[in-house]
């Protein structure tokens, strides 16, 4: 049976939580394959709203086995806090599995994330301050500390000592901060070990066995395509690979097992943090989109930057992820507009281009070329089929579909579980 990848098609915050939750009934396993508690998924069930950061959205479905894959970086304190928060609301996390190979976010990663951002000043990336970049940096530099190290106190002691011998020099001598006491860190992390032990497993083995047994596995990305460290707007990106290619490395599943790639695409565009954003609206229209779409970060509470739909980015997402289906979210937010501009290409230094330019310098110079689509005045939040949508809303969806080059198979018309129009089965 298939492994299905779910990937953000823009700069994250496209509404992946809703899509995962929608697929919940058809899925047996949901695997997070990258990122950490920099992510924020909101899932609304009935009158309850759940903000998830590190746990896969599948945790809210009783039937699903939620897995944190090896490609994720884990802040154990944050993870335990999230598990306890859900348990206090009656959500059981007992099926949760955590990869023994996932890397840990350590106190020095968080300290360095904050201090390097401050040091960068105007050139800062606008990170979430959760230690994500420094944790992935150490992973690649082969000096990371993994979940499995928690279960060998001697090794943990040695690794913390090795890391802090270097990092404390950097914190104190380069950034003029206080060093982090080794013993305190070891003690804190050994206490986490006890709490996490029941969940830890060889998750690649579990997932592949599940696929052998015809189970449906959803590989859930965090962030989005344009925040990918390889394919995004580098250096204004996160430090992992949210694109579908990252799903294999971050979960231990071979590419031949993936049969579908579902791209989550918002009906307009948002981004948090710094970096180029051609269709950004820095006026009342942008404020209107932010207020109407409730575009405030789930993790940091920051205002999201808002702008019109960018078809160049949509096409790019189709290409680099091999998207087979799109889930278009938040179409209802656009109700009430006279006309809706869509960016169909860019003008860069006097030349029209239809693809993301090769260099970041060109991308910074990109000015959107807009096509105007007639809006609709009706409230669409009660629609249950595509045909229920006003003709102009249908035409908007069809136009987007044509521009991005892959079918739109589901449409979100409100935050609730039932507020989704299905055009064809996603799985
Ligand atoms: P980091 O992932 O905290 O290192 O932040 C790097 C960039 O990715 C910043 O621009 C963040 O705002 C952005 N980012 C990280 N996680 C998310 C997310 O879940 N949604 C949207 N942007 C994110």
Short mmCIF file of C-alpha atoms and ligand atoms in Angstrom, two decimals:
data_model
loop_
_atom_site.label_atom_id
_atom_site.label_comp_id
_atom_site.label_asym_id
_atom_site.label_seq_id
_atom_site.Cartn_x
_atom_site.Cartn_y
_atom_site.Cartn_z
CA UNK A 1 0.00 0.00 0.00
CA UNK A 2 1.06 3.54 -0.55
CA UNK A 3 3.16 5.98 1.34
CA UNK A 4 1.65 9.40 0.72
CA UNK A 5 3.56 12.65 1.22
CA UNK A 6 1.89 15.81 2.41
CA UNK A 7 3.89 18.94 1.73
CA UNK A 8 3.40 22.70 2.12
CA UNK A 9 3.50 24.31 -1.32
CA UNK A 10 4.34 27.88 -0.26
CA UNK A 11 6.16 29.30 2.80
CA UNK A 12 4.42 27.12 5.37
CA UNK A 13 1.19 27.71 7.29
CA UNK A 14 -0.93 26.52 4.36
CA UNK A 15 -3.24 24.51 6.63
CA UNK A 16 -1.51 21.12 6.59
CA UNK A 17 -3.05 20.17 9.94
CA UNK A 18 -6.53 20.30 8.45
CA UNK A 19 -5.48 18.17 5.49
CA UNK A 20 -3.84 15.52 7.66
CA UNK A 21 -6.81 15.46 9.93
CA UNK A 22 -9.13 15.08 6.94
CA UNK A 23 -7.18 12.05 5.73
CA UNK A 24 -7.10 10.66 9.28
CA UNK A 25 -9.78 8.03 8.73
CA UNK A 26 -8.00 6.56 5.71
CA UNK A 27 -4.55 6.62 7.23
CA UNK A 28 -2.95 4.17 9.65
CA UNK A 29 0.33 5.97 10.36
CA UNK A 30 1.25 9.68 10.27
CA UNK A 31 4.98 10.41 10.24
CA UNK A 32 6.59 13.83 10.76
CA UNK A 33 9.79 13.76 8.73
CA UNK A 34 11.57 17.07 9.41
CA UNK A 35 11.53 20.30 11.37
CA UNK A 36 10.84 20.61 15.05
CA UNK A 37 8.75 22.72 17.35
CA UNK A 38 9.24 25.66 14.96
CA UNK A 39 6.10 24.33 13.24
CA UNK A 40 2.56 25.03 14.28
CA UNK A 41 -0.49 23.15 13.07
CA UNK A 42 -3.95 24.14 14.17
CA UNK A 43 -6.59 21.45 14.02
CA UNK A 44 -10.20 22.32 14.84
CA UNK A 45 -12.43 19.44 15.98
CA UNK A 46 -15.94 20.47 16.93
CA UNK A 47 -15.57 23.44 19.25
CA UNK A 48 -12.05 22.43 20.24
CA UNK A 49 -8.94 23.90 18.66
CA UNK A 50 -5.60 22.10 19.03
CA UNK A 51 -2.25 23.75 18.34
CA UNK A 52 0.37 21.11 17.55
CA UNK A 53 4.05 21.91 17.19
CA UNK A 54 6.07 18.73 17.29
CA UNK A 55 3.50 15.98 17.39
CA UNK A 56 2.12 14.75 14.06
CA UNK A 57 -1.50 15.79 13.48
CA UNK A 58 -2.45 12.10 13.48
CA UNK A 59 -2.14 12.13 17.25
CA UNK A 60 -5.71 13.44 17.41
CA UNK A 61 -7.13 10.37 15.69
CA UNK A 62 -7.52 7.27 17.85
CA UNK A 63 -6.90 4.92 14.95
CA UNK A 64 -3.63 6.46 13.79
CA UNK A 65 -0.11 5.64 14.97
CA UNK A 66 1.72 8.99 15.15
CA UNK A 67 5.47 8.86 14.51
CA UNK A 68 8.24 11.41 14.94
CA UNK A 69 10.76 10.38 12.30
CA UNK A 70 14.54 10.46 12.35
CA UNK A 71 14.62 13.71 10.31
CA UNK A 72 12.95 15.72 13.08
CA UNK A 73 14.87 17.68 15.71
CA UNK A 74 13.32 17.24 19.14
CA UNK A 75 13.26 19.62 22.08
CA UNK A 76 12.40 17.00 24.72
CA UNK A 77 11.00 19.52 27.22
CA UNK A 78 8.70 20.96 24.56
CA UNK A 79 7.64 17.47 23.43
CA UNK A 80 6.79 16.31 26.94
CA UNK A 81 4.88 19.57 27.50
CA UNK A 82 2.86 18.96 24.34
CA UNK A 83 2.10 15.35 25.26
CA UNK A 84 0.98 16.37 28.75
CA UNK A 85 -1.10 19.25 27.36
CA UNK A 86 -2.99 16.85 25.10
CA UNK A 87 -3.39 14.23 27.82
CA UNK A 88 -4.90 16.87 30.09
CA UNK A 89 -7.54 17.42 27.40
CA UNK A 90 -8.29 13.73 27.13
CA UNK A 91 -6.18 12.94 24.03
CA UNK A 92 -4.19 9.75 24.47
CA UNK A 93 -0.63 9.75 23.13
CA UNK A 94 0.11 6.14 24.01
CA UNK A 95 0.59 5.03 20.40
CA UNK A 96 3.23 7.70 19.73
CA UNK A 97 6.59 6.46 18.44
CA UNK A 98 9.79 8.49 18.36
CA UNK A 99 12.82 7.62 16.25
CA UNK A 100 15.92 6.70 18.25
CA UNK A 101 17.91 8.44 15.51
CA UNK A 102 16.20 11.83 15.76
CA UNK A 103 18.48 14.60 16.99
CA UNK A 104 17.91 16.55 20.18
CA UNK A 105 17.66 20.29 20.50
CA UNK A 106 19.94 21.21 23.40
CA UNK A 107 19.94 24.36 25.55
CA UNK A 108 23.00 25.67 23.68
CA UNK A 109 21.13 25.40 20.37
CA UNK A 110 18.38 27.67 21.65
CA UNK A 111 20.89 30.11 23.13
CA UNK A 112 22.86 30.23 19.88
CA UNK A 113 19.74 30.64 17.72
CA UNK A 114 18.73 33.74 19.67
CA UNK A 115 22.16 35.25 19.91
CA UNK A 116 23.14 34.76 16.26
CA UNK A 117 19.87 36.33 15.12
CA UNK A 118 20.54 39.36 17.30
CA UNK A 119 24.08 39.52 15.93
CA UNK A 120 22.81 39.49 12.33
CA UNK A 121 20.72 42.62 12.97
CA UNK A 122 18.89 43.68 9.81
CA UNK A 123 20.17 40.61 7.96
CA UNK A 124 18.47 38.28 10.44
CA UNK A 125 16.49 35.31 9.17
CA UNK A 126 13.59 35.84 11.52
CA UNK A 127 13.83 32.33 12.96
CA UNK A 128 11.38 31.01 15.51
CA UNK A 129 14.19 31.03 18.11
CA UNK A 130 13.63 27.36 18.92
CA UNK A 131 17.21 26.24 18.19
CA UNK A 132 16.33 24.53 14.90
CA UNK A 133 19.21 25.83 12.75
CA UNK A 134 21.97 25.18 15.33
CA UNK A 135 20.60 21.66 16.01
CA UNK A 136 20.63 20.73 12.31
CA UNK A 137 24.03 22.41 11.97
CA UNK A 138 25.48 20.11 14.62
CA UNK A 139 23.78 17.10 13.04
CA UNK A 140 25.51 17.76 9.73
CA UNK A 141 28.77 18.57 11.49
CA UNK A 142 28.51 15.12 13.17
CA UNK A 143 28.47 16.50 16.69
CA UNK A 144 24.75 16.19 17.38
CA UNK A 145 23.17 14.35 20.31
CA UNK A 146 20.46 11.85 19.43
CA UNK A 147 17.43 10.46 21.23
CA UNK A 148 19.24 7.11 21.70
CA UNK A 149 22.06 8.88 23.58
CA UNK A 150 19.60 9.64 26.37
CA UNK A 151 19.62 5.97 27.33
CA UNK A 152 23.36 5.70 27.89
CA UNK A 153 24.25 8.12 30.71
CA UNK A 154 28.00 7.73 30.09
CA UNK A 155 27.66 8.61 26.40
CA UNK A 156 25.26 11.45 27.15
CA UNK A 157 27.71 12.90 29.66
CA UNK A 158 30.56 12.67 27.13
CA UNK A 159 28.58 14.17 24.29
CA UNK A 160 27.23 17.06 26.34
CA UNK A 161 30.73 17.73 27.62
CA UNK A 162 32.17 17.64 24.09
CA UNK A 163 29.50 19.96 22.74
CA UNK A 164 29.64 22.45 25.61
CA UNK A 165 33.42 22.59 25.61
CA UNK A 166 33.09 24.22 22.21
CA UNK A 167 29.73 25.99 22.44
CA UNK A 168 30.49 27.66 25.77
CA UNK A 169 33.63 29.14 24.23
CA UNK A 170 31.50 30.59 21.45
CA UNK A 171 28.78 31.83 23.79
CA UNK A 172 31.18 33.50 26.21
CA UNK A 173 34.04 34.65 23.98
CA UNK A 174 32.25 35.54 20.74
CA UNK A 175 28.83 36.61 21.99
CA UNK A 176 29.67 37.68 25.52
CA UNK A 177 26.95 35.47 27.06
CA UNK A 178 27.00 33.16 30.04
CA UNK A 179 28.16 29.58 29.48
CA UNK A 180 25.76 26.67 30.05
CA UNK A 181 26.57 24.37 33.02
CA UNK A 182 27.21 20.79 31.83
CA UNK A 183 25.98 18.97 34.90
CA UNK A 184 22.66 20.77 34.86
CA UNK A 185 22.10 19.82 31.21
CA UNK A 186 22.97 16.17 31.78
CA UNK A 187 20.66 16.00 34.78
CA UNK A 188 17.82 17.69 32.90
CA UNK A 189 18.17 15.41 29.85
CA UNK A 190 18.46 12.21 31.91
CA UNK A 191 15.12 13.11 33.49
CA UNK A 192 13.65 13.46 29.98
CA UNK A 193 15.04 10.00 29.15
CA UNK A 194 12.75 8.35 31.67
CA UNK A 195 9.71 10.15 30.27
CA UNK A 196 10.45 9.42 26.62
CA UNK A 197 11.69 5.85 26.87
CA UNK A 198 8.28 4.17 26.31
CA UNK A 199 7.86 5.90 22.96
CA UNK A 200 11.28 5.34 21.40
CA UNK A 201 11.58 2.84 18.53
CA UNK A 202 13.33 1.95 15.27
CA UNK A 203 10.69 3.89 13.37
CA UNK A 204 12.05 3.17 9.87
CA UNK A 205 11.55 -0.53 10.58
CA UNK A 206 8.05 0.06 11.95
CA UNK A 207 7.02 2.14 8.92
CA UNK A 208 8.39 -0.27 6.34
CA UNK A 209 6.75 -3.23 8.05
CA UNK A 210 3.48 -1.30 8.04
CA UNK A 211 3.82 -0.70 4.30
CA UNK A 212 4.54 -4.41 3.80
CA UNK A 213 1.26 -5.10 5.60
CA UNK A 214 -0.70 -2.81 3.26
CA UNK A 215 -1.12 -0.02 5.78
CA UNK A 216 -1.47 3.57 4.59
CA UNK A 217 1.37 5.80 5.78
CA UNK A 218 1.17 9.56 5.56
CA UNK A 219 4.53 11.33 5.58
CA UNK A 220 3.78 14.79 6.88
CA UNK A 221 6.11 17.70 6.17
CA UNK A 222 6.30 20.83 8.29
CA UNK A 223 7.01 24.36 6.96
CA UNK A 224 6.84 24.55 3.16
CA UNK A 225 8.58 24.25 -0.21
CA UNK A 226 10.00 27.78 -0.27
CA UNK A 227 11.49 27.27 3.22
CA UNK A 228 13.44 24.19 2.07
CA UNK A 229 17.18 24.51 2.72
CA UNK A 230 17.93 23.43 -0.88
CA UNK A 231 14.92 24.57 -2.86
CA UNK A 232 13.71 27.57 -0.87
CA UNK A 233 14.64 31.23 -0.70
CA UNK A 234 18.05 30.53 0.85
CA UNK A 235 19.29 31.81 3.30
CA UNK A 236 15.79 32.82 4.41
CA UNK A 237 14.76 29.21 4.93
CA UNK A 238 14.55 26.64 7.67
CA UNK A 239 17.44 24.20 8.09
CA UNK A 240 15.75 21.01 6.85
CA UNK A 241 14.07 19.63 3.72
CA UNK A 242 10.26 20.05 3.83
CA UNK A 243 10.00 19.13 0.12
CA UNK A 244 8.83 15.63 -0.75
CA UNK A 245 12.40 14.41 -1.29
CA UNK A 246 13.05 15.05 2.38
CA UNK A 247 10.29 12.61 3.29
CA UNK A 248 12.44 9.60 2.38
CA UNK A 249 15.57 10.67 4.23
CA UNK A 250 13.57 11.90 7.22
CA UNK A 251 11.58 8.71 7.70
CA UNK A 252 13.68 5.87 6.32
CA UNK A 253 11.26 5.02 3.49
CA UNK A 254 12.50 4.43 -0.06
CA UNK A 255 11.20 6.66 -2.89
CA UNK A 256 9.70 3.68 -4.71
CA UNK A 257 7.11 3.31 -1.92
CA UNK A 258 5.69 6.80 -2.39
CA UNK A 259 2.67 6.84 -4.67
CA UNK A 260 1.17 10.28 -4.05
CA UNK A 261 2.39 13.74 -3.17
CA UNK A 262 -0.29 16.08 -1.88
CA UNK A 263 0.63 19.76 -1.96
CA UNK A 264 -1.16 22.11 0.43
CA UNK A 265 -1.78 25.43 -1.22
CA UNK A 266 -3.42 28.45 0.38
CA UNK A 267 -5.79 30.49 -1.84
CA UNK A 268 -3.48 33.48 -1.18
CA UNK A 269 0.10 33.65 0.14
CA UNK A 270 1.66 34.20 3.57
CA UNK A 271 5.14 34.05 5.02
CA UNK A 272 6.69 34.56 8.46
CA UNK A 273 10.20 35.83 8.99
CA UNK A 274 12.48 37.65 6.55
CA UNK A 275 13.17 37.09 2.86
CA UNK A 276 11.74 37.84 -0.57
CA UNK A 277 7.97 37.66 -1.10
CA UNK A 278 7.01 39.18 -4.48
CA UNK A 279 3.23 39.40 -3.94
CA UNK A 280 3.42 40.80 -0.40
CA UNK A 281 0.85 43.53 0.33
CA UNK A 282 2.20 46.09 2.75
CA UNK A 283 -1.04 48.09 2.83
CA UNK A 284 -4.62 47.86 4.14
CA UNK A 285 -5.29 44.98 1.77
CA UNK A 286 -2.52 42.98 3.46
CA UNK A 287 -3.97 43.90 6.85
CA UNK A 288 -7.41 42.79 5.65
CA UNK A 289 -6.08 39.39 4.55
CA UNK A 290 -4.28 38.99 7.90
CA UNK A 291 -7.36 39.83 9.94
CA UNK A 292 -9.83 37.90 7.81
CA UNK A 293 -7.58 34.84 7.51
CA UNK A 294 -6.36 35.01 11.15
CA UNK A 295 -2.81 35.03 9.89
CA UNK A 296 -0.88 35.07 13.14
CA UNK A 297 1.83 32.48 13.88
CA UNK A 298 0.70 29.47 15.92
CA UNK A 299 4.21 29.07 17.33
CA UNK A 300 5.47 32.62 17.86
CA UNK A 301 2.27 34.69 17.59
CA UNK A 302 4.00 36.88 14.98
CA UNK A 303 1.96 38.66 12.29
CA UNK A 304 2.24 36.70 9.06
CA UNK A 305 3.13 38.74 5.98
CA UNK A 306 0.22 38.43 3.52
CA UNK A 307 -0.19 38.77 -0.26
CA UNK A 308 -2.01 37.51 -3.33
CA UNK A 309 -1.74 34.02 -4.76
CA UNK A 310 1.50 33.49 -6.65
CA UNK A 311 1.11 30.95 -9.47
CA UNK A 312 4.85 30.94 -10.19
CA UNK A 313 5.42 29.52 -6.71
CA UNK A 314 2.57 27.05 -7.14
CA UNK A 315 4.10 25.76 -10.39
CA UNK A 316 7.50 25.53 -8.74
CA UNK A 317 6.01 23.49 -5.88
CA UNK A 318 4.48 21.08 -8.40
CA UNK A 319 7.87 20.66 -10.05
CA UNK A 320 10.19 20.20 -7.07
CA UNK A 321 7.79 18.00 -5.11
CA UNK A 322 6.22 16.05 -7.99
CA UNK A 323 2.80 17.07 -6.67
CA UNK A 324 0.02 14.72 -7.79
CA UNK A 325 -2.87 16.54 -6.05
CA UNK A 326 -3.39 19.88 -4.39
CA UNK A 327 -5.52 20.69 -1.37
CA UNK A 328 -6.51 24.36 -1.75
CA UNK A 329 -7.13 25.90 1.67
CA UNK A 330 -8.85 29.04 2.98
CA UNK A 331 -10.82 29.85 -0.16
CA UNK A 332 -13.54 31.34 2.10
CA UNK A 333 -11.14 34.10 3.21
CA UNK A 334 -11.35 35.66 -0.26
CA UNK A 335 -15.17 36.01 -0.22
CA UNK A 336 -16.40 39.59 -0.51
CA UNK A 337 -13.67 40.95 -2.79
CA UNK A 338 -14.66 42.75 -6.03
CA UNK A 339 -11.74 41.29 -7.93
CA UNK A 340 -8.91 38.97 -6.93
CA UNK A 341 -5.44 39.53 -8.39
CA UNK A 342 -3.30 36.47 -9.11
CA UNK A 343 0.40 36.69 -9.89
CA UNK A 344 0.90 34.85 -13.20
CA UNK A 345 4.56 35.73 -13.80
CA UNK A 346 7.27 38.21 -12.78
CA UNK A 347 8.96 41.12 -14.38
CA UNK A 348 12.64 41.03 -13.52
CA UNK A 349 14.84 43.88 -14.68
CA UNK A 350 12.48 44.56 -17.61
CA UNK A 351 12.10 40.93 -18.69
CA UNK A 352 9.01 38.72 -18.16
CA UNK A 353 9.70 35.36 -16.52
CA UNK A 354 7.29 32.52 -15.77
CA UNK A 355 9.50 30.43 -13.49
CA UNK A 356 11.30 31.15 -10.23
CA UNK A 357 14.53 32.79 -11.37
CA UNK A 358 17.83 30.96 -11.07
CA UNK A 359 19.42 33.40 -8.61
CA UNK A 360 18.24 34.97 -5.36
CA UNK A 361 19.33 38.41 -6.59
CA UNK A 362 16.87 38.13 -9.47
CA UNK A 363 14.17 36.87 -7.13
CA UNK A 364 14.66 39.92 -4.93
CA UNK A 365 14.07 42.07 -8.04
CA UNK A 366 10.90 40.22 -9.11
CA UNK A 367 7.78 42.37 -9.53
CA UNK A 368 4.53 40.43 -9.91
CA UNK A 369 2.50 40.53 -13.11
CA UNK A 370 -1.15 40.27 -12.06
CA UNK A 371 -4.25 38.96 -13.77
CA UNK A 372 -7.53 40.05 -12.15
CA UNK A 373 -10.27 37.49 -11.48
CA UNK A 374 -13.86 38.49 -10.63
CA UNK A 375 -14.66 37.90 -6.95
CA UNK A 376 -17.80 36.58 -5.26
CA UNK A 377 -19.88 38.12 -2.49
CA UNK A 378 -21.56 35.01 -1.07
CA UNK A 379 -20.48 33.31 2.17
CA UNK A 380 -19.10 29.94 1.05
CA UNK A 381 -18.41 28.44 4.49
CA UNK A 382 -21.51 26.26 4.28
CA UNK A 383 -20.73 24.79 0.84
CA UNK A 384 -20.52 21.02 0.78
CA UNK A 385 -19.76 20.36 -2.91
CA UNK A 386 -17.77 22.16 -5.58
CA UNK A 387 -21.04 22.92 -7.38
CA UNK A 388 -22.26 24.82 -4.28
CA UNK A 389 -19.58 27.44 -4.88
CA UNK A 390 -20.49 30.62 -6.75
CA UNK A 391 -19.48 30.52 -10.44
CA UNK A 392 -16.67 33.03 -9.87
CA UNK A 393 -15.22 30.97 -7.02
CA UNK A 394 -15.30 27.88 -9.23
CA UNK A 395 -13.60 29.81 -12.02
CA UNK A 396 -10.91 31.05 -9.58
CA UNK A 397 -10.16 27.47 -8.52
CA UNK A 398 -10.08 26.20 -12.10
CA UNK A 399 -7.75 29.04 -13.15
CA UNK A 400 -5.36 28.29 -10.27
CA UNK A 401 -5.39 24.60 -11.14
CA UNK A 402 -4.42 25.32 -14.70
CA UNK A 403 -1.62 27.66 -13.65
CA UNK A 404 -0.03 25.36 -11.07
CA UNK A 405 -0.17 22.31 -13.30
CA UNK A 406 -1.71 19.69 -10.99
CA UNK A 407 -5.31 18.92 -10.06
CA UNK A 408 -6.95 20.59 -7.07
CA UNK A 409 -8.60 17.62 -5.42
CA UNK A 410 -9.91 19.20 -2.21
CA UNK A 411 -10.87 22.71 -1.12
CA UNK A 412 -11.06 24.16 2.38
CA UNK A 413 -13.93 26.58 2.96
CA UNK A 414 -13.56 27.05 6.74
CA UNK A 415 -11.51 25.83 9.69
CA UNK A 416 -13.88 23.04 10.80
CA UNK A 417 -13.39 19.35 10.07
CA UNK A 418 -16.44 19.17 7.80
CA UNK A 419 -15.69 22.40 5.89
CA UNK A 420 -13.88 20.67 3.05
CA UNK A 421 -15.06 20.06 -0.50
CA UNK A 422 -13.83 16.86 -2.06
CA UNK A 423 -13.39 16.86 -5.84
CA UNK A 424 -11.67 13.49 -6.06
CA UNK A 425 -10.29 11.08 -3.46
CA UNK A 426 -6.87 12.13 -2.15
CA UNK A 427 -5.96 8.58 -1.21
P1 LIG B 1 13.65 28.33 11.92
O1 LIG B 1 12.99 27.17 11.29
O2 LIG B 1 13.16 28.63 13.32
O3 LIG B 1 15.14 28.27 11.84
O4 LIG B 1 13.25 29.64 11.07
C1 LIG B 1 13.69 29.82 9.72
C2 LIG B 1 12.61 30.46 8.88
O5 LIG B 1 11.54 29.53 8.71
C3 LIG B 1 11.97 31.71 9.50
O6 LIG B 1 11.62 32.60 8.45
C4 LIG B 1 10.71 31.18 10.15
O7 LIG B 1 9.72 32.18 10.28
C5 LIG B 1 10.32 30.13 9.13
N1 LIG B 1 9.50 29.07 9.72
C6 LIG B 1 9.89 28.06 10.51
N2 LIG B 1 8.85 27.26 10.82
C7 LIG B 1 7.78 27.77 10.20
C8 LIG B 1 6.42 27.36 10.09
O8 LIG B 1 5.97 26.34 10.64
N3 LIG B 1 5.62 28.15 9.33
C9 LIG B 1 6.08 29.24 8.67
N4 LIG B 1 7.33 29.65 8.74
C10 LIG B 1 8.18 28.92 9.48
#
